[in-house]
mmCIF file of N, CA, C and O in Angstrom:
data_model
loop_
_atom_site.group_PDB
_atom_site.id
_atom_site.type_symbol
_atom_site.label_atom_id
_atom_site.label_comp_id
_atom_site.label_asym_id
_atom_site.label_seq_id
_atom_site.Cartn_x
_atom_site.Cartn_y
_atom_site.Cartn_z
ATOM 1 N N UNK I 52 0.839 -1.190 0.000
ATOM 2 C CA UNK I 52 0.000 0.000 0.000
ATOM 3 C C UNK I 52 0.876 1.241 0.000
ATOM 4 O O UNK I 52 1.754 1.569 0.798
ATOM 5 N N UNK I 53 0.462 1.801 -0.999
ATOM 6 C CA UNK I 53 1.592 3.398 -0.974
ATOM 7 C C UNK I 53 0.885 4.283 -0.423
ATOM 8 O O UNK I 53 -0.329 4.084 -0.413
ATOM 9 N N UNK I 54 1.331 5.311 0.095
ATOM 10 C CA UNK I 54 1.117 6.743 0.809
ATOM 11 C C UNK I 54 1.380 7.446 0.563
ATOM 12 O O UNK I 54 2.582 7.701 0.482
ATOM 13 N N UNK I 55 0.190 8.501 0.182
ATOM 14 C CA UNK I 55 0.991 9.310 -0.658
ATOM 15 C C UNK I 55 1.544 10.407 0.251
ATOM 16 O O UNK I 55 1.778 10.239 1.448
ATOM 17 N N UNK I 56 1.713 11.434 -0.357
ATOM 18 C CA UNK I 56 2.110 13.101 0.658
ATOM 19 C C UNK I 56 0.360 13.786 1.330
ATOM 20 O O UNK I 56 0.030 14.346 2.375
ATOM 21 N N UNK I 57 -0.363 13.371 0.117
ATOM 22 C CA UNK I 57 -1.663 14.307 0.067
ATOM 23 C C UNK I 57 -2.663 13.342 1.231
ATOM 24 O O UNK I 57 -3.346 13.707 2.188
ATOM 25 N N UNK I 58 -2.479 12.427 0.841
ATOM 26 C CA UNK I 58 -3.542 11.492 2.094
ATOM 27 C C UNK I 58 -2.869 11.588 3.751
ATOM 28 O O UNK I 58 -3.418 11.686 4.848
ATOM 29 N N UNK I 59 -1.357 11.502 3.310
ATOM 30 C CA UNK I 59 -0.866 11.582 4.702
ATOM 31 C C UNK I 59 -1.025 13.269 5.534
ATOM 32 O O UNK I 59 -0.657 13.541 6.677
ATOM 33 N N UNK I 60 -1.561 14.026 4.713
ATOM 34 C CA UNK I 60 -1.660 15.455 4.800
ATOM 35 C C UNK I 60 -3.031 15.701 5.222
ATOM 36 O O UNK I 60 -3.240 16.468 6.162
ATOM 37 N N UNK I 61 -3.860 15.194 4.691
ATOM 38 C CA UNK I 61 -5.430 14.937 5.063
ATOM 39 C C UNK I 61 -6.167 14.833 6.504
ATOM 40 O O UNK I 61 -7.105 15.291 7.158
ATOM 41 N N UNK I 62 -4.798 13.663 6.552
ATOM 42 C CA UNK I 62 -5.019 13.091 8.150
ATOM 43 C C UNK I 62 -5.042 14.188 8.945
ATOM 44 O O UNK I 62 -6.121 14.331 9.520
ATOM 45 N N UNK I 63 -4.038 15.198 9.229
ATOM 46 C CA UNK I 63 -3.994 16.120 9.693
ATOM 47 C C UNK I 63 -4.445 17.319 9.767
ATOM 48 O O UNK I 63 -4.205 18.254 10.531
ATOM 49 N N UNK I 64 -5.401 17.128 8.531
ATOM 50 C CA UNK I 64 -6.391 18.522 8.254
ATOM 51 C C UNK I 64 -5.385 19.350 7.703
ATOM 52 O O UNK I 64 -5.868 20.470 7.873
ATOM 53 N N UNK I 65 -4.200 19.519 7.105
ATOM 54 C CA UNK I 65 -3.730 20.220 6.661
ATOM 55 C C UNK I 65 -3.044 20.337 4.980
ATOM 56 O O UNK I 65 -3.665 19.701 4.129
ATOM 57 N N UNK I 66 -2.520 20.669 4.784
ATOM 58 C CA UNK I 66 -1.596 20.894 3.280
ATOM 59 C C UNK I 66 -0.402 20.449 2.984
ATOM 60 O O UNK I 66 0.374 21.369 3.243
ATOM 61 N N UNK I 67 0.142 19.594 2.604
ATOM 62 C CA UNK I 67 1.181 19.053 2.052
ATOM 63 C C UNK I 67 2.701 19.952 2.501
ATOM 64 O O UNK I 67 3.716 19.507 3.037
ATOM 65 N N UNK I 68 2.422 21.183 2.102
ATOM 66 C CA UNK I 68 3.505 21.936 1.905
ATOM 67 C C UNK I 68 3.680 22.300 3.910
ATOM 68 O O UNK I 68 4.686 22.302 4.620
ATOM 69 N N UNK I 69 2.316 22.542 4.219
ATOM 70 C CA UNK I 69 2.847 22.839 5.597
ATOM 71 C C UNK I 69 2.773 21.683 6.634
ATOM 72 O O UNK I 69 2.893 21.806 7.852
ATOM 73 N N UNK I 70 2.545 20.498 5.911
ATOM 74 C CA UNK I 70 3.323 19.422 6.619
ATOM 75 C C UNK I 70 4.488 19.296 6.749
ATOM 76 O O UNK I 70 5.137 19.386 7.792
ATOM 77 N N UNK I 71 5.006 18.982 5.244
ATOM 78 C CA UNK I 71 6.420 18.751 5.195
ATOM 79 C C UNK I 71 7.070 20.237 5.794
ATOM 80 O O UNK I 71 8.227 19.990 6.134
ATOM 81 N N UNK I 72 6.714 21.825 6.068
ATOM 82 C CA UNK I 72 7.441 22.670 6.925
ATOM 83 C C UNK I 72 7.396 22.068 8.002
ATOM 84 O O UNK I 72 8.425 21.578 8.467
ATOM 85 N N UNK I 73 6.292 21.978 8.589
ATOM 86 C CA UNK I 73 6.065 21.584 9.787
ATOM 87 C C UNK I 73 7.171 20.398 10.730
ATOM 88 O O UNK I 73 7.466 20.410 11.925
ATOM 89 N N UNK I 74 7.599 19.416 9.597
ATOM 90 C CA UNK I 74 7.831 18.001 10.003
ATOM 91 C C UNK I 74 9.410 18.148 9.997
ATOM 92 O O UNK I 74 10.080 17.579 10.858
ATOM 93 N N UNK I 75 9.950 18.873 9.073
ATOM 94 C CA UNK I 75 11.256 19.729 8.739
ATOM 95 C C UNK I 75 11.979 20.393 10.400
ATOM 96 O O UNK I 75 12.939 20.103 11.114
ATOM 97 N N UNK I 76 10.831 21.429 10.423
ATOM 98 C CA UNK I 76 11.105 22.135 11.582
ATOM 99 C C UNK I 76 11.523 21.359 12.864
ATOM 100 O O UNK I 76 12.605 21.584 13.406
ATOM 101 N N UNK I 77 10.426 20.217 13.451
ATOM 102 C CA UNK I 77 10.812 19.552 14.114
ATOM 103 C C UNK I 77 11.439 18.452 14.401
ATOM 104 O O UNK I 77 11.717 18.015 15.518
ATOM 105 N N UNK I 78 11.743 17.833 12.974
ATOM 106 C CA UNK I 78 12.817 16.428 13.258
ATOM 107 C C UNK I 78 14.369 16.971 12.458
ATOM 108 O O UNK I 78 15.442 16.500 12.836
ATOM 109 N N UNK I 79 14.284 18.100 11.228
ATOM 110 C CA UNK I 79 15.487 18.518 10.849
ATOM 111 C C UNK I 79 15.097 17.740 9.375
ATOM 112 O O UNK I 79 16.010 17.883 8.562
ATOM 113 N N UNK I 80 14.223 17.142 8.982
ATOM 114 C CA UNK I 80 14.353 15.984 7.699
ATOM 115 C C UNK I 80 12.729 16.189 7.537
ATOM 116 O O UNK I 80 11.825 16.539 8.296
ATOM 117 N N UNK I 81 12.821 15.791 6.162
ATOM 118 C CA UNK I 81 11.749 15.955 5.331
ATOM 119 C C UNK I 81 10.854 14.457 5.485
ATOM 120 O O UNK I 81 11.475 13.425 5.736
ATOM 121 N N UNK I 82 9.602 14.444 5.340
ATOM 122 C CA UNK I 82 8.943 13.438 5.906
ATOM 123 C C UNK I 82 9.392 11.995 4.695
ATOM 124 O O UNK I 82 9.274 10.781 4.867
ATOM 125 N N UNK I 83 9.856 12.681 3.644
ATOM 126 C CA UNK I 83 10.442 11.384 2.727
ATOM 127 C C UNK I 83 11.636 10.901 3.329
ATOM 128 O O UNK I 83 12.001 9.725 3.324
ATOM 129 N N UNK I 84 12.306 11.990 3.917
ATOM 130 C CA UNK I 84 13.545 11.616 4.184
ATOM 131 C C UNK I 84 13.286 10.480 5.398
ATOM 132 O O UNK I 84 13.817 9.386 5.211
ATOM 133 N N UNK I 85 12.703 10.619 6.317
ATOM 134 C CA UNK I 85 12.277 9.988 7.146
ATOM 135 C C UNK I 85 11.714 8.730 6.988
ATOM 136 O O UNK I 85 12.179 7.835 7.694
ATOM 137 N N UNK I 86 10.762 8.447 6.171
ATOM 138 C CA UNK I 86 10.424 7.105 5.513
ATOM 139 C C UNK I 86 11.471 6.620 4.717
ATOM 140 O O UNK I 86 11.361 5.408 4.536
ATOM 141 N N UNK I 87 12.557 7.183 4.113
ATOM 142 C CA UNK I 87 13.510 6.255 3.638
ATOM 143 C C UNK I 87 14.360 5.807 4.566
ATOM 144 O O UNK I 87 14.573 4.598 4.483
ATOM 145 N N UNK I 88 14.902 6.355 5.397
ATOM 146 C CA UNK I 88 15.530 5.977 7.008
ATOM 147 C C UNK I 88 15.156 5.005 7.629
ATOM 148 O O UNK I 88 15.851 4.083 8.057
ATOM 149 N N UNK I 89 13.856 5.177 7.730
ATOM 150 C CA UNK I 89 12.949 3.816 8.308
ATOM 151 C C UNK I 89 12.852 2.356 7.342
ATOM 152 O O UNK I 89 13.085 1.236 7.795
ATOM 153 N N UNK I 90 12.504 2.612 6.099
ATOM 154 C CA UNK I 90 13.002 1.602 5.229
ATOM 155 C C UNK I 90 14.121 1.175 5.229
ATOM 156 O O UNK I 90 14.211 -0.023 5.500
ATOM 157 N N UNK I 91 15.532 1.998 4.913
ATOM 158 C CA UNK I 91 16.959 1.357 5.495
ATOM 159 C C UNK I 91 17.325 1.013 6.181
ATOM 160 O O UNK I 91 18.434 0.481 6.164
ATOM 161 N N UNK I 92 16.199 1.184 7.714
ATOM 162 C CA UNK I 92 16.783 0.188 8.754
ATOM 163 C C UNK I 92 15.883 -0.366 8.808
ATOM 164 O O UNK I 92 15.580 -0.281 9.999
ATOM 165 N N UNK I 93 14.722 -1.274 8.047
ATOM 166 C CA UNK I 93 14.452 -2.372 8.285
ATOM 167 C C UNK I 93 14.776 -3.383 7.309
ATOM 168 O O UNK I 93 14.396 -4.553 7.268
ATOM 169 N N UNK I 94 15.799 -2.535 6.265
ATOM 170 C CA UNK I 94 16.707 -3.425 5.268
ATOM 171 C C UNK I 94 17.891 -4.093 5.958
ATOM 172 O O UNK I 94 18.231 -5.273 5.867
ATOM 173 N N UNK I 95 18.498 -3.040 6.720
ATOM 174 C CA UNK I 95 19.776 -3.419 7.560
ATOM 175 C C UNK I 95 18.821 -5.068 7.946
ATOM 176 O O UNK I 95 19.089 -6.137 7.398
ATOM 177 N N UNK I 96 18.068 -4.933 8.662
ATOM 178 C CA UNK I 96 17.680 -5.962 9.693
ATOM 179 C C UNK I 96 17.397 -7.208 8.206
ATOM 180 O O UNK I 96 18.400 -7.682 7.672
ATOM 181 N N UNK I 97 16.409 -7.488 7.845
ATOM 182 C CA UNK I 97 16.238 -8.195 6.975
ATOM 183 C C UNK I 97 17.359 -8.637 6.272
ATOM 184 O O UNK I 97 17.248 -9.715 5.688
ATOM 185 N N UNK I 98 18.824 -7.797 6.178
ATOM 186 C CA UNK I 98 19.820 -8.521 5.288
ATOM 187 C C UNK I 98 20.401 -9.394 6.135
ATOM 188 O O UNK I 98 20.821 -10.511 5.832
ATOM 189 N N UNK I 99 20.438 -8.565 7.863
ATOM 190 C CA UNK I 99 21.393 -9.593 8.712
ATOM 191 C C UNK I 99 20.150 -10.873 8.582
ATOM 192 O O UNK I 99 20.582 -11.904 8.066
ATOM 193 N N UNK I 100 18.982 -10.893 8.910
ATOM 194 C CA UNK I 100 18.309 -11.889 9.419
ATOM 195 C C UNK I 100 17.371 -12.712 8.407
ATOM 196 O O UNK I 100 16.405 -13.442 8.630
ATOM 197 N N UNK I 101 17.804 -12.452 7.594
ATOM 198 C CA UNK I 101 17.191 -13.497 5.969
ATOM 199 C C UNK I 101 18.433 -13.353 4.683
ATOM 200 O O UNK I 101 19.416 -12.679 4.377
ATOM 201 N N UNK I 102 17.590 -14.517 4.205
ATOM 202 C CA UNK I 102 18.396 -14.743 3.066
ATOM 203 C C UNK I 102 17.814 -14.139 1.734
ATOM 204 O O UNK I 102 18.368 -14.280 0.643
ATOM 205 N N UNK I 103 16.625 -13.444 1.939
ATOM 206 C CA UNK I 103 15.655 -12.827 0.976
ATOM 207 C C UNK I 103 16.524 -12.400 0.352
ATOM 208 O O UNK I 103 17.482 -12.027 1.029
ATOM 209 N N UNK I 104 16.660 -12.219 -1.327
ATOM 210 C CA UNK I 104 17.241 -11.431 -2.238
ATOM 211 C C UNK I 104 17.037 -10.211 -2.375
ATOM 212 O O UNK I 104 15.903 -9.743 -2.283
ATOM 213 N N UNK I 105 18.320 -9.333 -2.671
ATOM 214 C CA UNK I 105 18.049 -8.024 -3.011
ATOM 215 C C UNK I 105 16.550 -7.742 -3.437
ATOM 216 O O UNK I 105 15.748 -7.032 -2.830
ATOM 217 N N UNK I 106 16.419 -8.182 -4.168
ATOM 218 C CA UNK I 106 15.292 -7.767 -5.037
ATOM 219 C C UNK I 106 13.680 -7.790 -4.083
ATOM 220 O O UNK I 106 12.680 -7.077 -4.169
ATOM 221 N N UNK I 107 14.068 -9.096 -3.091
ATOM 222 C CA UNK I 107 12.327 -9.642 -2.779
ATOM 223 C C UNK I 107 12.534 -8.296 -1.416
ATOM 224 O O UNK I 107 11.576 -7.711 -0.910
ATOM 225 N N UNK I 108 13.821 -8.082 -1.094
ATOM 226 C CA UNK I 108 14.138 -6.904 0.037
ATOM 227 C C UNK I 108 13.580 -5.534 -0.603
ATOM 228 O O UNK I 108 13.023 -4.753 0.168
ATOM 229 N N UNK I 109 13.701 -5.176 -2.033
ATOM 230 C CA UNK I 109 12.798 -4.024 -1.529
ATOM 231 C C UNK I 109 11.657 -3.774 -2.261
ATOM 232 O O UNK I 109 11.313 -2.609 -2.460
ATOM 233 N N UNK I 110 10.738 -5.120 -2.882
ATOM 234 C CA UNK I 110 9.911 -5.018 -3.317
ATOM 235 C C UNK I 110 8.795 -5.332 -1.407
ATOM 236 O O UNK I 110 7.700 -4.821 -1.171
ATOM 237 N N UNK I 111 9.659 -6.358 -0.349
ATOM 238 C CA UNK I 111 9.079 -6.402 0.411
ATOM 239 C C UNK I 111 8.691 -4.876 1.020
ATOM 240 O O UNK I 111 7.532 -4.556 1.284
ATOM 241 N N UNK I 112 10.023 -3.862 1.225
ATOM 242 C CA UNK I 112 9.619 -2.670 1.999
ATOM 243 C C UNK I 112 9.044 -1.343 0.835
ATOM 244 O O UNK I 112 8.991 -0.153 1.144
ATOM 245 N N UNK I 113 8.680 -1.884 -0.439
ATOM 246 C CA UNK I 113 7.960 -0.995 -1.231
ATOM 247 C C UNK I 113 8.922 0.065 -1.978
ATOM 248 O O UNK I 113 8.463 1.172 -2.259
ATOM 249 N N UNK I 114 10.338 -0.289 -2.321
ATOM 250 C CA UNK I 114 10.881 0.344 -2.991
ATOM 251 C C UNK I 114 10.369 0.284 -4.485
ATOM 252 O O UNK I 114 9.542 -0.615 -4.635
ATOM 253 N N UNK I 115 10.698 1.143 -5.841
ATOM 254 C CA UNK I 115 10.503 0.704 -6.816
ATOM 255 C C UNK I 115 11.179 -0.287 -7.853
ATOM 256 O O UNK I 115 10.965 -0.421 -9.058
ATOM 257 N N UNK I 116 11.979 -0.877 -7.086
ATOM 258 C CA UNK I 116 12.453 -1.729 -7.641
ATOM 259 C C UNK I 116 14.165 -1.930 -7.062
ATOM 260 O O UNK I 116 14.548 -1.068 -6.272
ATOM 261 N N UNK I 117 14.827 -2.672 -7.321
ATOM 262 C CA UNK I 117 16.117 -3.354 -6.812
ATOM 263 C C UNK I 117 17.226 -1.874 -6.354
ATOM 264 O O UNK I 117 17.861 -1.582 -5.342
ATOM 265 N N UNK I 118 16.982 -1.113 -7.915
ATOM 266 C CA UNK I 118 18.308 -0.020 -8.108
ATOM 267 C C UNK I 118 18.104 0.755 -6.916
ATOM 268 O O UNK I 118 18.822 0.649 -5.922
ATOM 269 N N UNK I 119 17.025 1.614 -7.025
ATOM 270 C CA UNK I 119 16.366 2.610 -6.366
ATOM 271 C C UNK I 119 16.543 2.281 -4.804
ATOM 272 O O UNK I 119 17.012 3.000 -3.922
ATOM 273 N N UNK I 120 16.077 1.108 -4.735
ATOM 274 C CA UNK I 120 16.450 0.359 -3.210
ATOM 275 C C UNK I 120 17.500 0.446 -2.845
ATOM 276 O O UNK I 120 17.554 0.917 -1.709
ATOM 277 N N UNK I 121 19.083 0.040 -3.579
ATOM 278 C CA UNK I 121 20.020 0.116 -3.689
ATOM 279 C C UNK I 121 20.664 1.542 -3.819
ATOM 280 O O UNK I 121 21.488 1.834 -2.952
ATOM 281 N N UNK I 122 20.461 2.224 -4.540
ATOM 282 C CA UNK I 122 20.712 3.729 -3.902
ATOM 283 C C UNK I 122 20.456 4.309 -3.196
ATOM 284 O O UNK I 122 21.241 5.190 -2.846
ATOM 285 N N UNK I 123 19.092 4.146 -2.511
ATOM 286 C CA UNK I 123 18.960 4.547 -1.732
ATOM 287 C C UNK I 123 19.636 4.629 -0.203
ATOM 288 O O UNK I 123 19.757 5.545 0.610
ATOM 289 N N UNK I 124 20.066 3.030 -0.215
ATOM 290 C CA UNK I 124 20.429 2.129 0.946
ATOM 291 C C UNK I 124 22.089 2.952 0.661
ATOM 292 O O UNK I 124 22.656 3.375 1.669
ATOM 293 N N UNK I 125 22.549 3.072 -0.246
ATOM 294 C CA UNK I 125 24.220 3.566 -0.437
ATOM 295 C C UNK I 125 24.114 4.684 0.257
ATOM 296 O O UNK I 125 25.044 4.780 1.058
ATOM 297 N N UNK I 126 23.315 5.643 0.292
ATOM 298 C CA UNK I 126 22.984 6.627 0.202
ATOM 299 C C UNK I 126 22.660 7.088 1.792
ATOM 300 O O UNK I 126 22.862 8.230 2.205
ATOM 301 N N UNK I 127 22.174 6.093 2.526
ATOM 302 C CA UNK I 127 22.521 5.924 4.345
ATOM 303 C C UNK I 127 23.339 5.691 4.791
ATOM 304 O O UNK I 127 23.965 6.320 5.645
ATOM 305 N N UNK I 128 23.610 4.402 4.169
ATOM 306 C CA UNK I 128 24.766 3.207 5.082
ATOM 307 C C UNK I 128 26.018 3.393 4.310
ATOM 308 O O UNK I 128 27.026 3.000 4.897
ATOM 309 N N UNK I 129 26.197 3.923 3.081
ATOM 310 C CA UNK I 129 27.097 4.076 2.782
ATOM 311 C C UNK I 129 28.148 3.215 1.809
ATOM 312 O O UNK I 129 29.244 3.394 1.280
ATOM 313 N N UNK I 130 27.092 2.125 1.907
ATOM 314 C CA UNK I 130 27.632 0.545 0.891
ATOM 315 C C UNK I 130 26.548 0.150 0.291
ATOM 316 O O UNK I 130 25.461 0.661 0.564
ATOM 317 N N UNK I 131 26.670 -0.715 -0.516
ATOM 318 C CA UNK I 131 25.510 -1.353 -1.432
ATOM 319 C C UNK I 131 24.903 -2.519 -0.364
ATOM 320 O O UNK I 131 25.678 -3.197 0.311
ATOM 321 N N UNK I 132 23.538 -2.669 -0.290
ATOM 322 C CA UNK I 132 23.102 -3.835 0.347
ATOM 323 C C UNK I 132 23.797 -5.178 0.653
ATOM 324 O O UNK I 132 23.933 -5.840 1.682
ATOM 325 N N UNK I 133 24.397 -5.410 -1.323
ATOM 326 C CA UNK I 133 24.980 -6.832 -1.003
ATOM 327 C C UNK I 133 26.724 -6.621 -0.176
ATOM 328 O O UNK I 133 27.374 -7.487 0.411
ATOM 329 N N UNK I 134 27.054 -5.285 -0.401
ATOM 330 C CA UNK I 134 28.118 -5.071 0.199
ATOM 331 C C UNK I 134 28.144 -5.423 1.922
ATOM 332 O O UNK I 134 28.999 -6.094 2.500
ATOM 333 N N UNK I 135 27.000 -4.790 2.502
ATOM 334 C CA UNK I 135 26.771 -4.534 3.776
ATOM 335 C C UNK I 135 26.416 -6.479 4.158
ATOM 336 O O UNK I 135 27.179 -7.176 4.827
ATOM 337 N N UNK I 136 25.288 -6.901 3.611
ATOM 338 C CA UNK I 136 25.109 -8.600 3.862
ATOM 339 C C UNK I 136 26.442 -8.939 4.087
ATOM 340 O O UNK I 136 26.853 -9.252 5.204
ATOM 341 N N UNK I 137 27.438 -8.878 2.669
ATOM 342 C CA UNK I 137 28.672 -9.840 3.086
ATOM 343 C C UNK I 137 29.412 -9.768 4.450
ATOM 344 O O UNK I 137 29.997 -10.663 5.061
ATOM 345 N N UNK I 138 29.203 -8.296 4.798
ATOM 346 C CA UNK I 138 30.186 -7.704 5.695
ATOM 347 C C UNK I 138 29.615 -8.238 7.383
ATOM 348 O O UNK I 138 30.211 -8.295 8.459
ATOM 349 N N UNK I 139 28.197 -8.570 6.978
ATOM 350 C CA UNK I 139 27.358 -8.858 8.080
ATOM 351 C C UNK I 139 27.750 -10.489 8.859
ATOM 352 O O UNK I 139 27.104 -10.880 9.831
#
């Protein structure tokens, strides 16, 4: 199930734009930024604790596909998924 910006904005009775100020102001990070954080660490976990493939890893946490997952994940941790597994 995806989420978007506008439904998650709804909830709150408010507007997209002064969510994401809002959410900025008080954590320092943008509410995407934040859901990708949370996705990379429940990749971390899933690489130490399964053997799931790249791929079933971020179609499980709703990435768009392997790359995207994979950059993304470089892009926290600083290594490629399969880099980080081996190292695990």
């Amino acid at each position: 199930f995806s989420y978007t910006l506008n439904m998650f904005a709804q909830q709150f009775c408010t507007t997209p734009k002064y969510l994401i100020y809002t959410f900025k102001k008080n954590y320092g990070i943008t509410p995407y930024q934040y859901l990708c954080q949370k996705r990379v660490e429940a990749a971390i976990s899933l690489l130490k604790d399964t053997q799931l493939p790249i791929k079933g890893i971020a179609e499980k946490l709703y990435f768009a596909n392997a790359s995207s997952f994979s950059k993304a994940f470089k892009k926290y941790v600083g290594i490629s998924p399969n880099e980080y597994r081996d190292r695990s």
